[in-house]
């Protein structure tokens, strides 16, 4: 018996050792397999599910706001797609989440990985789209669109589709943007009333008003007072800077002196830009604008200051403060009794117009990577979205629960159940072919857009949208991509921010030298290359007018 | 013993080595295959093999880029300043902790000193804004309420440097004491007792016993630090930095992030990476050589 136990011990000891080394070996092997999996690109191409459906993978932005019970890849919207589109077409639509804040970096990594990239990807960044197309990474959709996308073509229209064409080939399906206005200004009506001042109508009047805010402090804010709320995000500085651009511009000036970085036009070289910065510098040195605006990239600090009643005036994406998800105005009214913000159109240019930029008529660039074997299914999916009531239902939810129809325009229900509200939390990222609500005519679209905010704010919202559409400056486009913009775009956005911040914060006497030094740096970091290429393409007649 | 018998007897130990070796092979040597991207016009749709060779063009482009020199200068500047300010901090702290005789107090201070190391830079960035901002930072609020002008800790480049350096000390000094404290346990207590009997003061004991005992550790850490002169962590300058101080806060790692991950110019990003690796190697070898010459101690 003794002997028996001894043997057992020995055996178990050995088995233990064998088992352990087995695990180690397995780990090492597993590591190798993972690597092999990475390098064999396209091994998953043509993947099917167990029940014979083919798999279509679609990118989706993850904003980390999925309500309890849903995930970004499994929610009301994904179920709706698979039920209405997936079942009849024998396609399993799967969603690949990409964090919104690092969308470009992740997309670059996914595109480089080849086999793992979703069949439908998208970005707002024009430079990135151009680069992918030029490097031959995208499927040419010209024929596929004719064959499988009649509804899609009709929905988008030639004008929008042209944004996705490079030298006649359709390399991206541009989403359609229904609301083009960008910015409006907001001013504290209760402060104006206390000082018996009218709502300012021009830049000069604004200056006087800000000065009065600063000196008389009608809101009794004290040392934290910010007459003019500023950040280093476009919505706060663009309306001011663009209003200083000297109009009228010749076509040549418009096309060659504008610089498109990312997805917006920048006025860096246009006449008058420097005067705009000089005005900002003056405001800063007189203590009118937020001291730390250079640190506030995501507007969080500004919103907080507005909500706490410290800000007298600011410019913003039209109506942003009224939306429930933003809540700036609601919180302000909760924090400061009788606080009232009025939408205003303030900055005037040399022609007396309230000039401000507007969006291009396209939204996302929707692309199908060349490595995808599901281009047909992908176009079918987008075509499905554009047909019938599908897009409408994705944007608005269920009638009677999420909205009621008023003159053909969906009006969000005031007291919709949480379940109903949760249906729509990510509709904008799922209904990718449209940016903004699509209800029918342009007017109906605008109405639908306005009706999204709580009823008490709808009048102010309507005014904001009106302001944002007044005297707008549309973006300019060429019929072929400017390569230098794809290459230097994101680096130059940094330089541009730096130019604004440093020039604004410079002591008055040093404004000119600071401005010159930073502009020189901007030009040599790619600004000059963009200018040269734009001039060349313009002379070749490449301007889209 | 014959090699075969030796191997048969100790095969388990050699087997255990497989895991670390595999780690190095897969994660350290494998990626070196990608170094060739620096010499190719890398197009990731075509892959490494499909891209065309461009020789030294990538290097030419990087060396003509003024941002490269600016970020290189900033990297060196921040690292050298960090070496001067942050390197002695854990050493001094460790000696002070070593001299503390009350056990509970020593343990408590150590724990408190370690904690910042475990806070991510993103959170530290948030704290720094709340503390040092000119508009909402509480130091400035206090300062302004006493009637002074606000101090631009975060938006003036020179003040920002101080903020950057001190935040670094705060975050890492406590953690850095661990290596020194471990080395201190190796010093023979009898030396101290003998010195005390001979009437040596506390400062004398630190100077003649503690510091010489720590010398190998100091030299090793110094060499490692010098090897990292041209590499710099991404998070700290990226999070603490901002547009207003970019002339100082823009470093090689943020530069690589911008041209590589954001603009997709992988060739240039790889060139910078390779450059950093080579310069780092030269620094390590140089520091090691100098240390061997002057003190007779080195790590290679």
Coordinates of N, CA and C in Angstrom, one line a residue, chain B residues 135-278:
Chain B
X135 N -8.3 81.0 -15.0 CA -9.6 81.5 -14.8 C -10.3 80.7 -13.7
X136 N -10.1 79.3 -13.7 CA -10.8 78.5 -12.7 C -9.9 77.8 -11.7
X137 N -8.6 77.9 -11.9 CA -7.7 77.2 -11.0 C -7.7 77.8 -9.6
X138 N -7.6 76.9 -8.6 CA -7.9 77.4 -7.3 C -6.7 78.2 -6.8
X139 N -5.5 77.9 -7.2 CA -4.3 78.7 -6.8 C -4.4 80.1 -7.3
X140 N -4.8 80.3 -8.6 CA -4.9 81.6 -9.1 C -6.1 82.3 -8.5
X141 N -7.2 81.6 -8.2 CA -8.3 82.2 -7.5 C -7.9 82.8 -6.2
X142 N -7.1 82.1 -5.5 CA -6.6 82.5 -4.2 C -5.7 83.8 -4.4
X143 N -4.8 83.6 -5.4 CA -3.9 84.7 -5.7 C -4.5 86.0 -6.1
X144 N -5.6 85.8 -7.0 CA -6.3 87.0 -7.5 C -7.1 87.7 -6.3
X145 N -7.6 86.8 -5.5 CA -8.4 87.4 -4.4 C -7.6 88.2 -3.4
X146 N -6.3 87.9 -3.4 CA -5.3 88.7 -2.6 C -4.9 90.0 -3.3
X147 N -5.4 90.1 -4.5 CA -5.1 91.4 -5.2 C -4.0 91.3 -6.2
X148 N -3.5 90.1 -6.6 CA -2.4 90.1 -7.5 C -2.9 89.7 -8.9
X149 N -2.1 89.9 -9.9 CA -2.4 89.5 -11.3 C -2.3 87.9 -11.4
X150 N -3.2 87.3 -12.1 CA -3.1 85.8 -12.2 C -1.8 85.4 -12.9
X151 N -1.3 84.2 -12.5 CA -0.1 83.7 -13.0 C -0.4 82.6 -14.1
X152 N 0.1 82.8 -15.3 CA -0.3 81.9 -16.4 C 0.5 80.6 -16.3
X153 N 0.3 79.8 -15.3 CA 1.0 78.5 -15.2 C 1.0 77.6 -16.4
X154 N -0.2 77.7 -17.1 CA -0.3 76.7 -18.2 C -0.2 77.3 -19.6
X155 N -0.3 78.6 -19.7 CA -0.3 79.2 -21.0 C 1.0 80.0 -21.3
X156 N 1.8 80.3 -20.3 CA 3.1 81.0 -20.6 C 4.2 79.9 -20.7
X157 N 4.9 79.8 -21.8 CA 5.9 78.7 -21.9 C 6.8 78.4 -20.7
X158 N 7.3 79.5 -20.1 CA 8.3 79.3 -19.1 C 7.6 78.8 -17.8
X159 N 6.5 79.4 -17.4 CA 5.8 78.9 -16.3 C 5.3 77.5 -16.5
X160 N 4.9 77.2 -17.8 CA 4.5 75.9 -18.1 C 5.5 74.8 -17.8
X161 N 6.8 75.2 -18.2 CA 7.9 74.3 -17.9 C 8.0 73.9 -16.5
X162 N 7.8 74.8 -15.6 CA 7.9 74.6 -14.2 C 6.7 73.6 -13.8
X163 N 5.5 74.0 -14.3 CA 4.4 73.1 -14.0 C 4.6 71.7 -14.5
X164 N 5.2 71.6 -15.7 CA 5.4 70.3 -16.3 C 6.4 69.5 -15.4
X165 N 7.5 70.1 -15.0 CA 8.6 69.4 -14.3 C 8.1 69.0 -12.9
X166 N 7.4 69.9 -12.2 CA 7.0 69.6 -10.8 C 5.9 68.6 -10.8
X167 N 5.0 68.6 -11.8 CA 4.0 67.5 -11.9 C 4.7 66.2 -12.1
X168 N 5.7 66.2 -12.9 CA 6.5 64.9 -13.0 C 7.1 64.4 -11.7
X169 N 7.7 65.3 -11.0 CA 8.3 65.0 -9.7 C 7.2 64.4 -8.8
X170 N 6.1 65.1 -8.7 CA 5.0 64.7 -7.9 C 4.5 63.3 -8.2
X171 N 4.4 63.0 -9.5 CA 3.9 61.8 -10.0 C 4.8 60.6 -9.8
X172 N 6.1 60.8 -10.0 CA 7.0 59.7 -10.1 C 8.0 59.5 -8.9
X173 N 8.3 60.6 -8.2 CA 9.4 60.6 -7.2 C 9.2 59.4 -6.2
X174 N 7.9 59.3 -5.6 CA 7.7 58.3 -4.6 C 7.9 56.9 -5.1
X175 N 7.5 56.6 -6.3 CA 7.6 55.3 -6.9 C 9.1 55.0 -7.1
X176 N 9.9 56.1 -7.5 CA 11.3 55.9 -7.8 C 12.1 55.5 -6.6
X177 N 11.6 55.8 -5.4 CA 12.4 55.4 -4.2 C 12.5 53.9 -4.1
X178 N 11.7 53.1 -4.7 CA 11.7 51.7 -4.4 C 13.0 51.1 -4.7
X179 N 13.6 51.4 -5.8 CA 14.9 50.8 -6.2 C 16.0 51.2 -5.2
X180 N 16.0 52.4 -4.8 CA 17.0 52.9 -3.9 C 16.8 52.3 -2.5
X181 N 15.5 52.2 -2.1 CA 15.3 51.5 -0.7 C 15.7 50.1 -0.8
X182 N 15.5 49.4 -1.9 CA 15.9 48.0 -2.0 C 17.4 47.9 -1.9
X183 N 18.1 48.9 -2.6 CA 19.6 48.9 -2.5 C 20.1 49.2 -1.1
X184 N 19.3 50.0 -0.4 CA 19.8 50.4 0.9 C 19.8 49.3 1.9
X185 N 18.8 48.3 1.7 CA 18.8 47.2 2.6 C 20.0 46.3 2.5
X186 N 20.7 46.5 1.4 CA 22.0 45.7 1.2 C 23.2 46.3 1.9
X187 N 23.0 47.4 2.5 CA 24.2 48.0 3.2 C 24.3 47.4 4.6
X188 N 25.5 47.0 4.9 CA 25.7 46.4 6.2 C 25.5 47.4 7.3
X189 N 24.5 47.1 8.3 CA 24.2 48.0 9.4 C 25.4 48.3 10.3
X190 N 26.3 47.3 10.3 CA 27.5 47.5 11.2 C 28.3 48.7 10.8
X191 N 28.3 49.0 9.5 CA 29.1 50.2 9.1 C 28.6 51.5 9.8
X192 N 27.2 51.6 9.9 CA 26.6 52.7 10.6 C 27.0 52.7 12.1
X193 N 26.9 51.5 12.7 CA 27.1 51.5 14.1 C 28.6 51.9 14.4
X194 N 29.5 51.3 13.6 CA 30.9 51.7 13.8 C 31.1 53.2 13.6
X195 N 30.5 53.8 12.6 CA 30.6 55.2 12.4 C 30.1 56.0 13.5
X196 N 28.9 55.5 14.0 CA 28.3 56.2 15.2 C 29.3 56.2 16.4
X197 N 29.9 55.1 16.6 CA 30.8 54.9 17.7 C 32.0 55.9 17.5
X198 N 32.4 56.0 16.3 CA 33.5 56.9 16.0 C 33.1 58.4 16.0
X199 N 31.8 58.7 16.3 CA 31.4 60.1 16.4 C 31.0 60.7 15.1
X200 N 30.7 60.0 14.1 CA 30.3 60.6 12.8 C 28.9 61.1 12.9
X201 N 28.7 62.4 12.4 CA 27.3 62.9 12.4 C 26.5 62.2 11.4
X202 N 25.2 62.5 11.5 CA 24.2 61.9 10.5 C 24.6 62.2 9.1
X203 N 24.9 63.5 8.8 CA 25.3 63.9 7.5 C 26.5 63.2 7.0
X204 N 27.5 63.0 7.9 CA 28.7 62.3 7.5 C 28.4 60.9 7.2
X205 N 27.5 60.3 8.0 CA 27.2 58.9 7.7 C 26.5 58.7 6.3
X206 N 25.6 59.7 6.0 CA 24.9 59.6 4.7 C 26.0 59.8 3.6
X207 N 26.9 60.7 3.8 CA 27.8 61.0 2.8 C 28.8 59.9 2.5
X208 N 29.3 59.3 3.7 CA 30.4 58.3 3.5 C 29.9 56.8 3.4
X209 N 28.6 56.6 3.9 CA 28.2 55.2 3.8 C 27.0 55.0 2.9
X210 N 25.9 55.8 3.1 CA 24.7 55.6 2.3 C 25.0 55.9 0.8
X211 N 25.5 57.0 0.5 CA 25.7 57.4 -0.9 C 26.7 56.4 -1.6
X212 N 27.8 56.1 -1.1 CA 28.7 55.1 -1.8 C 27.9 53.8 -2.0
X213 N 27.1 53.4 -1.0 CA 26.4 52.2 -1.1 C 25.4 52.2 -2.2
X214 N 24.9 53.4 -2.6 CA 23.9 53.5 -3.6 C 24.5 53.7 -5.0
X215 N 25.8 53.9 -5.0 CA 26.5 54.3 -6.3 C 26.1 53.4 -7.5
X216 N 26.2 52.1 -7.3 CA 25.9 51.2 -8.5 C 24.5 51.5 -9.0
X217 N 23.6 51.6 -8.1 CA 22.2 51.8 -8.5 C 22.0 53.1 -9.2
X218 N 22.7 54.2 -8.6 CA 22.6 55.5 -9.3 C 23.1 55.5 -10.7
X219 N 24.3 54.8 -10.8 CA 24.9 54.8 -12.1 C 24.0 54.0 -13.1
X220 N 23.5 52.9 -12.7 CA 22.6 52.1 -13.6 C 21.5 52.9 -14.0
X221 N 20.8 53.6 -13.1 CA 19.6 54.3 -13.4 C 20.0 55.5 -14.3
X222 N 21.1 56.1 -14.1 CA 21.6 57.2 -14.9 C 21.8 56.8 -16.3
X223 N 22.4 55.6 -16.5 CA 22.7 55.1 -17.9 C 21.4 54.9 -18.6
X224 N 20.5 54.2 -17.9 CA 19.2 53.9 -18.5 C 18.5 55.2 -18.9
X225 N 18.5 56.2 -18.0 CA 17.9 57.5 -18.3 C 18.5 58.2 -19.5
X226 N 19.9 58.1 -19.6 CA 20.5 58.8 -20.7 C 20.2 58.1 -22.0
X227 N 20.0 56.7 -21.9 CA 19.6 56.0 -23.1 C 18.2 56.4 -23.6
X228 N 17.4 57.0 -22.7 CA 16.1 57.4 -23.1 C 16.0 58.9 -23.4
X229 N 17.2 59.5 -23.6 CA 17.2 61.0 -23.8 C 16.4 61.4 -25.0
X230 N 16.4 60.7 -26.1 CA 15.6 61.1 -27.2 C 14.3 60.4 -27.3
X231 N 13.9 59.6 -26.4 CA 12.6 59.1 -26.4 C 11.8 59.7 -25.2
X232 N 10.6 60.0 -25.4 CA 9.8 60.6 -24.3 C 8.4 60.1 -24.4
X233 N 7.9 59.9 -23.2 CA 6.5 59.3 -23.1 C 5.5 60.2 -23.8
X234 N 4.5 59.6 -24.3 CA 3.5 60.4 -25.1 C 2.5 61.2 -24.2
X235 N 2.1 60.5 -23.1 CA 1.0 61.0 -22.4 C 1.3 62.3 -21.7
X236 N 2.4 62.4 -21.0 CA 2.7 63.6 -20.1 C 2.7 64.9 -20.9
X237 N 3.6 65.0 -22.0 CA 3.5 66.3 -22.7 C 2.2 66.5 -23.5
X238 N 1.6 65.4 -23.9 CA 0.3 65.6 -24.7 C -0.8 66.1 -23.8
X239 N -0.9 65.5 -22.6 CA -2.0 65.8 -21.7 C -1.7 67.2 -21.0
X240 N -0.5 67.4 -20.5 CA -0.2 68.6 -19.8 C 0.0 69.8 -20.8
X241 N 0.4 69.5 -22.0 CA 0.6 70.5 -23.0 C -0.7 71.1 -23.5
X242 N -0.6 72.2 -24.2 CA -1.8 72.8 -24.9 C -1.3 73.7 -26.0
X243 N -2.2 74.2 -26.8 CA -1.9 75.0 -28.0 C -1.0 76.2 -27.6
X244 N -1.2 76.8 -26.5 CA -0.5 78.1 -26.2 C 1.0 77.8 -25.9
X245 N 1.4 76.6 -25.5 CA 2.8 76.3 -25.1 C 3.4 75.3 -26.1
X246 N 2.7 75.1 -27.2 CA 3.2 74.1 -28.1 C 4.6 74.2 -28.5
X247 N 5.2 75.4 -28.5 CA 6.6 75.6 -28.9 C 7.5 74.9 -28.0
X248 N 7.0 74.5 -26.7 CA 7.8 73.7 -25.8 C 7.2 72.3 -25.7
X249 N 5.9 72.2 -25.7 CA 5.3 70.9 -25.4 C 5.2 69.9 -26.5
X250 N 5.5 70.4 -27.7 CA 5.4 69.5 -28.9 C 6.8 68.7 -28.9
X251 N 6.7 67.4 -28.7 CA 7.9 66.5 -28.7 C 7.8 65.4 -29.7
X252 N 8.9 64.6 -29.8 CA 9.0 63.6 -30.9 C 7.8 62.7 -30.8
X253 N 7.3 62.3 -29.6 CA 6.2 61.3 -29.6 C 4.9 61.9 -30.1
X254 N 4.7 63.2 -29.8 CA 3.4 63.8 -30.3 C 3.6 64.0 -31.8
X255 N 4.8 64.3 -32.2 CA 5.1 64.5 -33.6 C 4.8 63.3 -34.4
X256 N 5.3 62.1 -33.9 CA 5.1 60.8 -34.6 C 3.6 60.5 -34.6
X257 N 2.9 60.8 -33.5 CA 1.5 60.5 -33.4 C 0.8 61.3 -34.5
X258 N 1.2 62.6 -34.7 CA 0.5 63.4 -35.7 C 0.8 63.0 -37.1
X259 N 2.0 62.8 -37.4 CA 2.3 62.4 -38.8 C 2.0 61.0 -39.1
X260 N 2.1 60.1 -38.1 CA 1.8 58.7 -38.4 C 0.4 58.3 -38.3
X261 N -0.2 58.4 -37.1 CA -1.5 57.9 -36.9 C -2.6 58.9 -37.4
X262 N -2.3 60.2 -37.3 CA -3.3 61.1 -37.8 C -3.3 61.4 -39.3
X263 N -2.0 61.6 -39.8 CA -1.9 62.0 -41.2 C -1.6 60.7 -42.1
X264 N -1.3 59.6 -41.5 CA -1.1 58.4 -42.2 C 0.2 58.4 -43.0
X265 N 1.2 59.2 -42.6 CA 2.5 59.2 -43.3 C 3.4 58.2 -42.5
X266 N 3.2 57.0 -42.7 CA 3.9 55.9 -41.9 C 5.4 55.9 -42.1
X267 N 5.8 56.2 -43.4 CA 7.2 56.2 -43.7 C 7.9 57.2 -42.8
X268 N 7.4 58.4 -42.7 CA 8.1 59.5 -41.9 C 8.1 59.1 -40.4
X269 N 7.0 58.5 -40.0 CA 6.9 58.1 -38.6 C 7.9 57.1 -38.3
X270 N 8.1 56.1 -39.2 CA 9.1 55.1 -39.0 C 10.5 55.6 -39.0
X271 N 10.7 56.6 -39.9 CA 12.1 57.2 -39.9 C 12.4 57.8 -38.5
X272 N 11.5 58.5 -38.0 CA 11.7 59.2 -36.7 C 11.9 58.1 -35.6
X273 N 11.1 57.0 -35.6 CA 11.3 55.9 -34.7 C 12.7 55.3 -34.8
X274 N 13.1 55.1 -36.0 CA 14.4 54.5 -36.2 C 15.5 55.4 -35.7
X275 N 15.4 56.7 -36.0 CA 16.3 57.7 -35.6 C 16.5 57.7 -34.1
X276 N 15.3 57.6 -33.4 CA 15.3 57.6 -31.9 C 16.0 56.4 -31.4
X277 N 15.8 55.2 -32.0 CA 16.4 54.0 -31.5 C 17.9 54.1 -31.7
X278 N 18.4 54.6 -32.8 CA 19.8 54.7 -33.0 C 20.5 55.6 -32.1

